[in-house]
PDB file of C-alpha atoms in Angstrom:
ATOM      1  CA  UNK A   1      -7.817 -13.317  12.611  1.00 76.00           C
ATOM      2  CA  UNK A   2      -6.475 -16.922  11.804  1.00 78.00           C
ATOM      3  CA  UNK A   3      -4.084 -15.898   9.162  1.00 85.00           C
ATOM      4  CA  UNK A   4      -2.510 -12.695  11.370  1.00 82.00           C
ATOM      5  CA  UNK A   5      -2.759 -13.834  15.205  1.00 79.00           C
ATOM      6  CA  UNK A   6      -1.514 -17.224  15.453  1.00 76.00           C
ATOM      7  CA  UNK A   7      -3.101 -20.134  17.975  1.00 69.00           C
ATOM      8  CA  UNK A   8      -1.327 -18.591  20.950  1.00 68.00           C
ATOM      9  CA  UNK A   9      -3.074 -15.247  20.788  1.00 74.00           C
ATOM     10  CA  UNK A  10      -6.865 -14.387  21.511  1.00 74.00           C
ATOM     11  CA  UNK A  11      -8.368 -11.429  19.823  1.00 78.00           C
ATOM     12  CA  UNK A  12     -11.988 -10.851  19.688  1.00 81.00           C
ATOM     13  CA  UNK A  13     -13.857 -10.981  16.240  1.00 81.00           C
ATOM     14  CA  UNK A  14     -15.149  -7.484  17.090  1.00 85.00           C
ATOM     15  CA  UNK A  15     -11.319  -6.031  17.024  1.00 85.00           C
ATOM     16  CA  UNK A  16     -11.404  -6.268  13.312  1.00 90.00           C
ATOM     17  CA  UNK A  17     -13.856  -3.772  11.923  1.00 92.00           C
ATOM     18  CA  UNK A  18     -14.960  -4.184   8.326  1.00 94.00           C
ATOM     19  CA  UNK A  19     -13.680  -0.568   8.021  1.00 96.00           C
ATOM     20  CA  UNK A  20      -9.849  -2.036   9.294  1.00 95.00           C
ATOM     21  CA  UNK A  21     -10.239  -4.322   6.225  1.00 95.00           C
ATOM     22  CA  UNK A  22     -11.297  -1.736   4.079  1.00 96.00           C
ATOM     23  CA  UNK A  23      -8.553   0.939   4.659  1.00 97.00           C
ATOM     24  CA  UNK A  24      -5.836  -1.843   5.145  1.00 97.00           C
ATOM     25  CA  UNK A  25      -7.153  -3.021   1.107  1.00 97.00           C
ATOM     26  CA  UNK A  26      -6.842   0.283  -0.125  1.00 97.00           C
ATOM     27  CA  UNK A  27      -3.548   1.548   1.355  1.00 97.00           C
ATOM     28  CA  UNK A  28      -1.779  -2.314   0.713  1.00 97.00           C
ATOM     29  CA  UNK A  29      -3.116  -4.313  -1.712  1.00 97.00           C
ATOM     30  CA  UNK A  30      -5.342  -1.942  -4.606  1.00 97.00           C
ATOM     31  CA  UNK A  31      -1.487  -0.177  -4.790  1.00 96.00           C
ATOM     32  CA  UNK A  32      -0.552  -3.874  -5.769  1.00 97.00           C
ATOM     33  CA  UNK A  33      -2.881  -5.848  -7.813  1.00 98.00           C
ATOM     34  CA  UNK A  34      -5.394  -2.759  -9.454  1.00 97.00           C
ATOM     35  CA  UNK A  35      -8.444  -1.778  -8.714  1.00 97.00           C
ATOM     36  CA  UNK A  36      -9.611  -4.126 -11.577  1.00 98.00           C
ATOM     37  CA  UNK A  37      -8.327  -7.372 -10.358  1.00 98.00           C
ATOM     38  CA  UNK A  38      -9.501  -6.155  -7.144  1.00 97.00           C
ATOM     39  CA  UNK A  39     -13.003  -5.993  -8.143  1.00 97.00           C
ATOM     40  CA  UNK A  40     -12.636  -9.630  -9.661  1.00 97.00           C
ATOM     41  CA  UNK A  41     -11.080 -10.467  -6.403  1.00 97.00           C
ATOM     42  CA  UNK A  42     -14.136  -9.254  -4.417  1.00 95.00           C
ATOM     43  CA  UNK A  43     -16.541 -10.890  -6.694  1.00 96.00           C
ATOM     44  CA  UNK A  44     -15.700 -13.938  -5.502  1.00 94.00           C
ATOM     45  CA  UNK A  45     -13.444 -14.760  -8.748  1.00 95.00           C
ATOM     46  CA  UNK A  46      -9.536 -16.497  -8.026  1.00 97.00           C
ATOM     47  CA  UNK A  47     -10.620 -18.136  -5.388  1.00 96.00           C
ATOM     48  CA  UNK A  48      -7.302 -19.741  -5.120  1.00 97.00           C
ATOM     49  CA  UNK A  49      -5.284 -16.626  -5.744  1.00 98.00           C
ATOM     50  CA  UNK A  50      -7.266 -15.233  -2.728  1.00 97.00           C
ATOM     51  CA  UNK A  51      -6.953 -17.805  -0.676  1.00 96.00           C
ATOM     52  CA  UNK A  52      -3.228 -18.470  -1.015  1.00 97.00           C
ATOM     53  CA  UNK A  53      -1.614 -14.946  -1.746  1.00 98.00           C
ATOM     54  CA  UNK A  54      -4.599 -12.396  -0.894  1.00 98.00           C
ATOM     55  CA  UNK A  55      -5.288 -12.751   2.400  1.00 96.00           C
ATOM     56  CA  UNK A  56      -2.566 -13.837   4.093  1.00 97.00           C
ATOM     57  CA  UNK A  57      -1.073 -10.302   2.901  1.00 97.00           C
ATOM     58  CA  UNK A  58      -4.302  -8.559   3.816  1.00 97.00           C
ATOM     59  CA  UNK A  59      -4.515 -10.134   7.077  1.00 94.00           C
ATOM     60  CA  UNK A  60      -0.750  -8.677   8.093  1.00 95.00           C
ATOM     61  CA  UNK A  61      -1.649  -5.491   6.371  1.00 96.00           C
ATOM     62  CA  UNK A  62      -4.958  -5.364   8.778  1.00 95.00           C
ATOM     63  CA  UNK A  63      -2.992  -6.571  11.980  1.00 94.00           C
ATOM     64  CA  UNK A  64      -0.299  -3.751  10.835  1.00 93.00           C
ATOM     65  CA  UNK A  65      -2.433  -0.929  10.961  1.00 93.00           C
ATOM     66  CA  UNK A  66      -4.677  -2.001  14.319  1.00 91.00           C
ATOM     67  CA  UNK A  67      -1.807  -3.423  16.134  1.00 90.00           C
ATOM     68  CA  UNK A  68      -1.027   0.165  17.748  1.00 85.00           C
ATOM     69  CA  UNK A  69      -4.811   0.018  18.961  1.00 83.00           C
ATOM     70  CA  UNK A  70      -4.908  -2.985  20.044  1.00 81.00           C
ATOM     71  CA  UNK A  71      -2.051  -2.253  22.288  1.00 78.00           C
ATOM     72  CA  UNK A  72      -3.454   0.714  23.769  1.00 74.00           C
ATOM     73  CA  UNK A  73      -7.273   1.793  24.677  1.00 73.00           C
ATOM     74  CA  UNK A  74      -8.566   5.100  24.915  1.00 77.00           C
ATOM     75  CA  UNK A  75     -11.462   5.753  27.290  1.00 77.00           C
ATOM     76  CA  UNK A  76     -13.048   8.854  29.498  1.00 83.00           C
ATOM     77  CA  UNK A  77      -9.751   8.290  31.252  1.00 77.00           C
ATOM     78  CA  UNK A  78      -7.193   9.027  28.076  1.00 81.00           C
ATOM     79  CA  UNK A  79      -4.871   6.783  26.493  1.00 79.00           C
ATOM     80  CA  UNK A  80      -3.980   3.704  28.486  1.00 73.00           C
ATOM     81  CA  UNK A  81      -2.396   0.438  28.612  1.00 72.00           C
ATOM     82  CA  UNK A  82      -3.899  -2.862  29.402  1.00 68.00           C
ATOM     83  CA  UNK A  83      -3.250  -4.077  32.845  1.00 68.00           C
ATOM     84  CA  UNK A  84      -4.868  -6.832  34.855  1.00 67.00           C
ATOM     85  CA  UNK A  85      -4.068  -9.066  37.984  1.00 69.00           C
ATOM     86  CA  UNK A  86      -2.798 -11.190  35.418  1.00 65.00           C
ATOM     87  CA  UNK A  87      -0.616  -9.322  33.168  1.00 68.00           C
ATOM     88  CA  UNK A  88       1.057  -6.156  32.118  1.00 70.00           C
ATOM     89  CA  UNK A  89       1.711  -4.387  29.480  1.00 68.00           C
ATOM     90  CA  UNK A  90       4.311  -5.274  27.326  1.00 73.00           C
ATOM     91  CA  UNK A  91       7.652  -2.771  27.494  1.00 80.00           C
ATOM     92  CA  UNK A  92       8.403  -0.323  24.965  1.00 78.00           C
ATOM     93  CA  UNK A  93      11.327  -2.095  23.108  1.00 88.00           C
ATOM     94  CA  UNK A  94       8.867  -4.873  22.917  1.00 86.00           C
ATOM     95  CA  UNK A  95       6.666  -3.552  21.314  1.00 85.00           C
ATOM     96  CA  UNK A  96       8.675  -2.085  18.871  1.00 87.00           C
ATOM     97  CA  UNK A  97      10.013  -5.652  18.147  1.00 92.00           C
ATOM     98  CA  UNK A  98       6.769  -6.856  17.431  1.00 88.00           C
ATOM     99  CA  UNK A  99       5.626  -4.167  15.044  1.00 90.00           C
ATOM    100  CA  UNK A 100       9.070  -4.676  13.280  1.00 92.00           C
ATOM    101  CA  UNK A 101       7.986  -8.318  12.720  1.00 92.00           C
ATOM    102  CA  UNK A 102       4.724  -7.692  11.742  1.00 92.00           C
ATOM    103  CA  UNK A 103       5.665  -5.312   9.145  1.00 94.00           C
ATOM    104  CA  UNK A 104       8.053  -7.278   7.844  1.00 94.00           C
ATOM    105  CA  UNK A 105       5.894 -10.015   7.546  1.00 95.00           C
ATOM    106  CA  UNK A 106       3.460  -8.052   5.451  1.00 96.00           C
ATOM    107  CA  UNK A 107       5.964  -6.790   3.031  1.00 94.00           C
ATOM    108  CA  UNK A 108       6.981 -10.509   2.596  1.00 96.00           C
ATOM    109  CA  UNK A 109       3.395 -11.423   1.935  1.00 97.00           C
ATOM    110  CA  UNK A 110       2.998  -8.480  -0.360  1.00 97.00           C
ATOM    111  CA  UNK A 111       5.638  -8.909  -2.275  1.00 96.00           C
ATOM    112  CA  UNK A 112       5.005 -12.574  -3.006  1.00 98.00           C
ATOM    113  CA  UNK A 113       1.791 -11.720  -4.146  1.00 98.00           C
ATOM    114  CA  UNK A 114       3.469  -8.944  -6.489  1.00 98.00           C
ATOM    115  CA  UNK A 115       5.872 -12.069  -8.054  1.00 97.00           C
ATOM    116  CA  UNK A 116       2.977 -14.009  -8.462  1.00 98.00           C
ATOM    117  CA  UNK A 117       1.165 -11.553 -10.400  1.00 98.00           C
ATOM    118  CA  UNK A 118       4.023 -10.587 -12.817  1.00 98.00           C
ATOM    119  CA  UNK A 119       5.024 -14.270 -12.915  1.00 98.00           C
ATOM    120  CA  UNK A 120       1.201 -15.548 -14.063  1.00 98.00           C
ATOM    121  CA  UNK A 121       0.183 -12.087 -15.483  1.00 97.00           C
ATOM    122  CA  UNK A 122      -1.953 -13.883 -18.165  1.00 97.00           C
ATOM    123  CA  UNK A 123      -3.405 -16.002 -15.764  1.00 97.00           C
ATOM    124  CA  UNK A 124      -5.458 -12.485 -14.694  1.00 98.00           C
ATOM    125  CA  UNK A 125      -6.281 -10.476 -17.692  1.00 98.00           C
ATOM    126  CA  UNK A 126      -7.539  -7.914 -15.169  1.00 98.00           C
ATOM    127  CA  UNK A 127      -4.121  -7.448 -13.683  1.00 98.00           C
ATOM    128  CA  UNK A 128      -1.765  -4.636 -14.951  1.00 97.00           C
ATOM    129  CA  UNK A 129       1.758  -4.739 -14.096  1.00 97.00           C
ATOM    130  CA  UNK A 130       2.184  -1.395 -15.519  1.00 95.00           C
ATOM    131  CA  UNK A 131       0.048  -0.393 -12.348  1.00 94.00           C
ATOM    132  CA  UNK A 132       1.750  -2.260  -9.459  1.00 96.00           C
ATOM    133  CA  UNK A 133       3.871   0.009  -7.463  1.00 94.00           C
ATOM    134  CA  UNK A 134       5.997  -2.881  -6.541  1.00 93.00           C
ATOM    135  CA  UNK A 135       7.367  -2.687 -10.140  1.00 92.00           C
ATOM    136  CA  UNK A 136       8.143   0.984 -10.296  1.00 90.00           C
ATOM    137  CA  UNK A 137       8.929   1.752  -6.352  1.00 84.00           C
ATOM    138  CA  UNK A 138      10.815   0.307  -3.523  1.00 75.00           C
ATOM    139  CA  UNK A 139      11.734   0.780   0.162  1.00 74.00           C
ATOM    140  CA  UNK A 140      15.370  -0.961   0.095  1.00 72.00           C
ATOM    141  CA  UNK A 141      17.041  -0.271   3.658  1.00 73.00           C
ATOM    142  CA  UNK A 142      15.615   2.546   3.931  1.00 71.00           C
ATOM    143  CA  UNK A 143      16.746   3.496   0.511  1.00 76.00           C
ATOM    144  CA  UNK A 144      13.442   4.665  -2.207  1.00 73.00           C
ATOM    145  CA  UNK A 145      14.207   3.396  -5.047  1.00 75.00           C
ATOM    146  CA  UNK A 146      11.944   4.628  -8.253  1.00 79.00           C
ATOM    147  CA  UNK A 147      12.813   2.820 -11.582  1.00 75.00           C
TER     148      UNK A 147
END
C-alpha cells in the first residue's frame, strides 16, 4: 500500500487481497522475470532485487488492476459510486486520468526491472532473458511490436 498509494491517500489493508497480489504477479511480473526467478524471489532470495525493482512494479501492477474497484462498490443495490457528506465521486475524465497515470507508472516500473535483469543477467542464474516478453514484445504507441 506504501509503494502504490502515496501519504495523501488512505486505503484500508483489507483492500488488497492476497488473491490481488497473486493475479497482479502472474499477469505482470512471471511474464517478466520467469517463473524460476520468481520462485527464488518468493523464497525470500534477492532481497535487494525485491526490494528495489520487485515491488515497486508489483505494487502499481496490484493498484492497476483494483483501482476500477476501488472506485466503485457493488452491493444489494448494484454498482455504485462512493458518496458522503464529505465528498463525491470523482468525474469521469478524472478518472480516466488517473488510470492513465497509474498504468504508466507500472510499465515504467516494469520495464526497469526488465533492464535490470538483462543488464545483471548473471547476477540471477535463475533468470532467462530468452523468456521475458519485454525482449520479444512491445506496446509502442499503440503500435505491437514482436521482434
Amino acid at each position: 500500500l506504501a509503494l502504490a498509494f502515496n501519504g495523501g491517500e488512505y486505503l484500508s489493508q483489507s483492500a488488497i487481497s492476497e488473491a490481488d497480489i497473486v493475479a497482479a504477479t502472474a499477469r505482470y511480473l512471471q511474464p517478466v522475470v520467469g517463473q524460476e526467478l520468481l520462485e527464488a524471489l518468493q523464497d525470500k532470495e534477492y532481497e535487494w532485487l525485491l526490494a528495489e525493482y520487485v515491488a515497486p512494479a508489483l505494487a502499481f501492477a496490484v493498484r492497476n488492476l483494483v483501482q476500477p474497484s476501488l472506485t466503485l462498490r457493488t452491493g444489494d443495490s448494484g454498482v455504485t459510486a462512493p458518496k458522503t457528506d464529505a465528498s463525491t465521486a470523482a468525474e469521469r475524465h478524472a478518472l480516466i486520468a488517473l488510470m492513465h497515470s497509474i498504468k504508466s507508472r507500472m510499465r515504467e516500473l516494469i520495464v526497469r526491472l526488465s533492464d535490470h535483469l538483462n543488464s545483471h543477467a548473471d547476477n540471477y542464474p535463475e533468470y532467462n532473458p530468452k523468456l521475458n516478453i519485454l525482449n520479444r514484445c512491445s506496446i509502442d504507441g499503440g503500435l505491437v511490436q514482436i521482434f
